[in-house]
Coordinates of C-alpha atoms and ligand atoms in Angstrom, one line a residue:
M1 CA -8.5 -34.4 -17.5
R2 CA -5.8 -33.4 -15.1
P3 CA -6.5 -30.6 -12.6
V4 CA -5.6 -27.1 -13.8
Q5 CA -2.5 -26.7 -11.6
E6 CA -1.0 -29.9 -12.8
R7 CA -1.3 -28.9 -16.4
F8 CA 0.6 -25.7 -15.9
Y9 CA 3.7 -26.6 -13.9
A10 CA 5.9 -29.7 -13.2
T11 CA 8.4 -31.1 -15.6
E12 CA 6.8 -29.8 -18.9
Y13 CA 7.9 -26.3 -18.1
P14 CA 11.4 -26.5 -16.6
D15 CA 12.1 -22.8 -17.2
L16 CA 9.0 -21.7 -15.3
L17 CA 10.9 -21.3 -12.0
V18 CA 7.9 -19.9 -10.1
G19 CA 4.3 -20.5 -11.3
L20 CA 1.0 -21.8 -10.0
G21 CA 2.7 -24.9 -8.5
T22 CA 4.6 -22.7 -6.0
P23 CA 2.5 -19.6 -5.5
D24 CA 4.6 -16.5 -4.9
D25 CA 4.5 -12.7 -5.5
A26 CA 5.2 -13.0 -9.2
A27 CA 5.8 -15.7 -11.9
V28 CA 9.4 -16.2 -12.9
Y29 CA 10.5 -17.6 -16.3
R30 CA 14.1 -18.4 -17.0
L31 CA 15.5 -17.1 -20.3
D32 CA 19.0 -18.4 -19.8
D33 CA 21.5 -19.0 -17.0
E34 CA 21.7 -15.4 -16.1
R35 CA 18.4 -13.9 -16.9
A36 CA 14.8 -14.5 -15.8
L37 CA 11.6 -12.7 -16.5
V38 CA 9.5 -11.7 -13.4
V39 CA 5.9 -11.2 -14.4
T40 CA 3.0 -9.9 -12.3
T41 CA -0.2 -7.9 -12.3
D42 CA -2.2 -6.0 -9.7
F43 CA -5.0 -3.5 -9.8
F44 CA -7.6 -2.3 -7.3
T45 CA -10.4 0.2 -6.6
P46 CA -9.7 3.7 -5.2
I47 CA -8.0 3.6 -1.8
V48 CA -7.7 7.4 -1.5
D49 CA -9.7 10.4 -2.8
D50 CA -6.9 12.1 -4.7
P51 CA -6.7 10.6 -8.3
Y52 CA -2.9 11.2 -8.7
H53 CA -2.2 9.5 -5.4
Y54 CA -4.5 6.6 -6.3
G55 CA -2.6 6.0 -9.5
A56 CA 0.8 6.3 -7.8
I57 CA -0.2 3.9 -5.0
A58 CA -1.6 1.4 -7.5
A59 CA 1.6 1.5 -9.5
A60 CA 3.9 1.2 -6.4
N61 CA 1.8 -1.8 -5.2
A62 CA 2.0 -3.6 -8.6
L63 CA 5.8 -2.9 -8.9
S64 CA 6.2 -4.2 -5.4
D65 CA 5.6 -7.8 -6.4
V66 CA 8.6 -7.6 -8.8
Y67 CA 10.8 -6.2 -6.0
A68 CA 9.6 -8.9 -3.6
M69 CA 11.0 -11.6 -6.0
G70 CA 14.4 -9.8 -6.2
G71 CA 13.6 -8.4 -9.7
T72 CA 14.1 -5.0 -11.4
P73 CA 11.0 -3.7 -13.2
V74 CA 11.7 -2.9 -16.9
L75 CA 8.3 -2.7 -18.7
A76 CA 4.8 -2.0 -17.5
L77 CA 1.3 -1.9 -19.1
N78 CA -1.5 0.2 -17.7
I79 CA -4.7 -1.6 -16.8
A80 CA -7.7 0.7 -16.3
A81 CA -11.4 0.3 -15.8
L82 CA -12.9 3.8 -15.6
P83 CA -16.5 5.1 -15.4
P84 CA -17.5 6.8 -18.7
N85 CA -18.7 9.9 -16.9
L86 CA -15.3 10.3 -15.0
P87 CA -14.0 13.9 -15.7
L88 CA -11.1 13.8 -18.1
E89 CA -8.9 15.7 -15.5
M90 CA -9.4 12.8 -13.1
S91 CA -8.5 10.0 -15.4
T92 CA -5.5 12.1 -16.6
E93 CA -4.3 12.5 -13.0
I94 CA -4.7 8.8 -12.3
M95 CA -2.6 7.9 -15.4
R96 CA 0.0 10.5 -14.4
G97 CA 0.3 8.9 -11.0
L98 CA 0.8 5.5 -12.6
A99 CA 3.3 6.8 -15.1
D100 CA 5.4 8.8 -12.5
K101 CA 5.9 5.8 -10.3
V102 CA 6.9 3.5 -13.2
F103 CA 9.4 6.2 -14.3
E104 CA 10.7 6.5 -10.8
A105 CA 11.2 2.7 -10.8
G106 CA 13.4 3.1 -13.9
A107 CA 10.9 1.2 -16.1
V108 CA 8.7 2.4 -18.9
I109 CA 5.0 2.2 -19.7
A110 CA 4.8 0.5 -23.1
G111 CA 1.1 0.3 -23.5
G112 CA -2.1 -0.8 -21.8
H113 CA -5.8 -1.3 -22.0
T114 CA -8.8 0.7 -20.7
I115 CA -12.4 -0.4 -20.5
Q116 CA -15.5 1.2 -19.0
D117 CA -16.7 0.2 -15.6
K118 CA -18.9 1.7 -13.0
E119 CA -16.3 1.5 -10.3
P120 CA -12.7 2.6 -11.2
K121 CA -10.0 -0.1 -11.0
V122 CA -6.4 0.7 -12.0
G123 CA -3.1 -1.0 -11.9
L124 CA -0.3 -2.4 -13.9
A125 CA 1.0 -5.6 -15.6
V126 CA 4.8 -5.5 -14.9
I127 CA 7.7 -7.3 -16.4
G128 CA 11.0 -7.3 -14.5
M129 CA 14.3 -9.0 -14.8
A130 CA 16.1 -11.0 -12.2
H131 CA 19.1 -13.4 -11.9
P132 CA 17.7 -17.0 -11.8
D133 CA 20.1 -17.9 -8.9
R134 CA 19.3 -14.8 -6.9
L135 CA 15.5 -14.9 -6.5
M136 CA 13.8 -14.1 -3.2
T137 CA 10.9 -16.6 -2.8
K138 CA 8.7 -17.6 0.0
T139 CA 10.5 -20.9 0.5
G140 CA 14.0 -19.4 1.4
A141 CA 13.7 -18.5 5.1
R142 CA 16.1 -20.4 7.4
V143 CA 16.2 -20.9 11.2
G144 CA 18.3 -18.1 12.7
D145 CA 17.4 -15.5 10.0
V146 CA 16.5 -12.0 11.2
L147 CA 13.0 -10.8 10.1
I148 CA 12.9 -7.3 8.7
L149 CA 9.9 -5.1 7.7
T150 CA 10.5 -2.0 5.6
K151 CA 7.2 0.0 6.0
P152 CA 5.1 0.7 9.0
L153 CA 1.6 -1.0 9.3
G154 CA -1.8 0.5 9.6
T155 CA -2.9 1.7 6.1
G156 CA -6.2 -0.2 6.4
T157 CA -7.4 1.5 9.5
I158 CA -6.3 4.9 8.3
T159 CA -7.8 4.7 4.9
T160 CA -11.0 3.4 6.4
A161 CA -11.1 6.4 8.8
A162 CA -10.5 8.7 5.8
K163 CA -13.4 7.1 3.9
N164 CA -15.7 7.7 6.9
D165 CA -14.4 11.3 7.0
K166 CA -13.0 10.6 10.5
A167 CA -9.3 10.9 9.7
E168 CA -7.0 13.9 10.3
A169 CA -5.2 15.1 7.2
V170 CA -1.8 14.7 8.7
Y171 CA -2.3 11.0 9.4
V172 CA -3.7 10.4 5.9
E173 CA -0.7 12.1 4.3
E174 CA 1.7 9.9 6.3
A175 CA -0.2 6.8 5.1
V176 CA -0.3 8.0 1.5
A177 CA 3.4 8.8 1.5
S178 CA 4.1 5.3 2.8
M179 CA 1.9 3.6 0.2
M180 CA 3.5 5.6 -2.6
R181 CA 7.0 4.7 -1.6
L182 CA 8.7 2.1 -3.9
N183 CA 10.1 -1.1 -2.3
R184 CA 13.2 -0.7 -4.5
A185 CA 15.7 0.3 -1.9
A186 CA 14.5 -2.6 0.3
A187 CA 14.9 -5.1 -2.6
Q188 CA 18.3 -3.8 -3.4
A189 CA 19.5 -4.0 0.2
A190 CA 18.0 -7.5 0.5
L191 CA 19.8 -8.7 -2.6
K192 CA 23.1 -7.2 -1.4
A193 CA 22.6 -9.1 1.9
Q194 CA 22.0 -12.3 -0.2
A195 CA 18.5 -12.7 1.2
K196 CA 16.7 -15.7 -0.2
A197 CA 13.3 -15.1 1.2
A198 CA 11.0 -12.0 0.9
T199 CA 7.4 -11.1 0.2
D200 CA 5.5 -7.8 0.2
V201 CA 2.9 -7.2 2.9
T202 CA -0.5 -6.4 1.3
G203 CA -4.1 -7.5 1.6
F204 CA -3.7 -10.4 3.9
G205 CA -1.8 -8.2 6.4
L206 CA 1.5 -9.0 8.1
P207 CA 0.3 -12.4 9.5
G208 CA -1.3 -13.6 6.3
H209 CA 1.9 -13.0 4.2
A210 CA 4.3 -14.0 7.0
L211 CA 2.6 -17.4 7.5
E212 CA 2.8 -18.1 3.8
M213 CA 6.6 -17.6 4.0
A214 CA 6.9 -19.5 7.3
D215 CA 4.8 -22.5 5.9
A216 CA 6.6 -22.6 2.6
S217 CA 10.0 -22.5 4.3
Q218 CA 8.9 -25.1 7.0
V219 CA 9.9 -22.8 9.8
T220 CA 8.1 -20.6 12.4
F221 CA 8.3 -16.8 12.5
L222 CA 8.7 -15.2 16.0
I223 CA 7.5 -11.6 15.8
E224 CA 8.0 -9.2 18.7
M225 CA 5.0 -7.0 18.8
E226 CA 6.8 -4.2 20.6
R227 CA 9.1 -3.9 17.7
L228 CA 6.4 -3.6 15.1
P229 CA 6.3 -0.2 13.4
F230 CA 2.9 1.5 13.0
L231 CA 1.9 4.7 11.1
T232 CA 1.0 7.4 13.6
G233 CA -2.7 7.4 12.8
A234 CA -3.0 3.6 13.1
K235 CA -3.0 3.5 16.9
V236 CA -5.4 6.4 17.0
Y237 CA -8.0 4.8 14.8
G238 CA -7.2 1.3 16.0
E239 CA -8.2 2.5 19.5
Q240 CA -11.5 3.7 18.1
W241 CA -11.8 0.3 16.5
I242 CA -12.1 1.7 12.9
F243 CA -11.0 -1.2 10.7
P244 CA -11.9 -2.3 7.2
G245 CA -13.7 -5.6 6.7
G246 CA -10.5 -7.1 5.4
T247 CA -8.8 -6.7 8.7
S248 CA -11.5 -8.8 10.5
D249 CA -11.4 -11.3 7.7
N250 CA -7.6 -11.6 8.1
K251 CA -8.0 -12.2 11.9
L252 CA -10.6 -14.8 11.3
A253 CA -8.6 -16.6 8.7
F254 CA -5.1 -16.4 10.1
E255 CA -5.3 -16.2 13.9
K256 CA -5.6 -20.0 14.2
S257 CA -2.0 -20.2 12.9
V258 CA -0.8 -17.8 15.6
R259 CA 0.4 -18.5 19.1
Y260 CA 0.5 -15.5 21.4
E261 CA 3.2 -15.3 24.0
G262 CA 2.5 -12.9 26.9
S263 CA -0.8 -10.9 26.8
P264 CA -1.2 -8.4 24.0
T265 CA -4.1 -6.0 24.2
D266 CA -7.3 -6.7 22.1
E267 CA -6.5 -3.6 20.1
M268 CA -3.0 -4.8 19.3
K269 CA -4.4 -8.3 18.4
M270 CA -6.6 -6.5 15.9
L271 CA -4.0 -4.0 14.6
V272 CA -1.5 -6.6 13.6
F273 CA -4.0 -8.2 11.2
D274 CA -4.7 -4.9 9.5
T275 CA -5.1 -5.3 5.8
Q276 CA -2.3 -3.3 4.0
T277 CA -2.1 -1.6 0.6
S278 CA 1.4 -1.2 -0.9
G279 CA 3.0 -2.3 2.3
G280 CA 6.7 -3.0 2.9
L281 CA 8.8 -6.0 2.2
L282 CA 9.1 -8.7 4.8
I283 CA 12.6 -10.1 4.4
A284 CA 14.5 -12.9 6.1
V285 CA 18.2 -12.0 6.3
A286 CA 21.0 -14.2 7.7
P287 CA 22.4 -12.6 10.9
D288 CA 25.9 -12.3 9.4
Q289 CA 24.5 -10.3 6.5
L290 CA 22.6 -7.8 8.6
S291 CA 25.3 -5.2 8.6
V292 CA 25.3 -5.3 4.8
F293 CA 21.6 -4.8 4.7
R294 CA 21.9 -1.9 7.3
A295 CA 24.6 -0.1 5.4
E296 CA 22.7 -0.2 2.1
M297 CA 19.4 1.0 3.6
A298 CA 21.4 3.8 5.3
R299 CA 23.0 4.7 2.0
Q300 CA 19.6 4.9 0.4
D301 CA 18.2 6.8 3.4
S302 CA 15.5 4.2 3.7
L303 CA 13.6 3.0 6.9
W304 CA 13.5 -0.5 8.2
W305 CA 12.6 -2.4 11.4
Q306 CA 14.0 -5.6 12.8
I307 CA 10.8 -7.3 14.0
G308 CA 11.8 -10.8 14.9
A309 CA 13.5 -14.0 13.9
V310 CA 13.0 -17.3 12.2
I311 CA 12.8 -20.2 14.7
E312 CA 12.4 -24.0 14.4
R313 CA 9.1 -25.1 13.1
E314 CA 6.4 -25.6 15.8
A315 CA 2.7 -26.2 15.6
A316 CA 1.9 -22.5 15.1
S317 CA 3.3 -20.8 11.9
L318 CA 3.7 -17.5 13.8
V319 CA 4.5 -16.6 17.4
F320 CA 3.5 -13.1 18.3
K321 CA 5.3 -12.1 21.5
A322 CA 3.8 -9.3 23.5
Ligands
LIG401 CO1 2.9 -9.7 -3.2
LIG402 CO1 0.1 -9.1 -5.7

């Protein structure tokens, strides 16, 4: 028997433009020359206390994988595993959070499935549409491209501080607002700027997702640490060394692909690996298209940061310059 991956890609499925053979943020299936389906699913355990925020963040995070491919969400299905003893008001609020975000994205919830489980897990299966020639994959970064990040980092350390009752409300609110924000404006601006490469920054942190793109594109990403945006609370809790297990795991897994230039502080060398929930898009934009990207983000009143550039491939996938 052939290995699983071989059975599901290659020449037998020419319309499966992105599948297991080329792991990316979502699967892409070509319907015809102008339309492709973008299909993805994501769900997770509670990241914040408030049930409405939990639902909205889970939805924004699931929708994000469609945006990261250059797609527009059209349909979503709820996925929920909820404890049988969860008060009805709570489950209603979670579902309202999911529904509001899907509506904001211009898509519709067309169904779903709920089961009982001790620990809550919610999210979405999402179907989006894209133009088959205008996909943003992990393979499309080119030497000379400018690297852009569209949300600040630090949700891992802040939500961990909140779980330990150590976080100030104002910092948690900032993190929640960021995690709830859709990556729609970023995706639209990237498409207008004819970007060919993007991904969304989530559990593996900036380095984990950046190196996937760099490796797939056979280039190296030079990231200037001083340009990296952080949520206000991130530096506060980072200084207190409050990090989730995922952040240490990321550092352990990905630091071997990093070369440091200059001498960043230990705290900074930990913060950059922070595991993210519903993070921003990391986009590679050709320098002559940067003004198009800038104009569209300004028109949509959306924040972004230029964090580095794509350089010739070297031994390290990522160079972090202090
Ligand atoms: Co993703
Ligand atoms: Co995902």
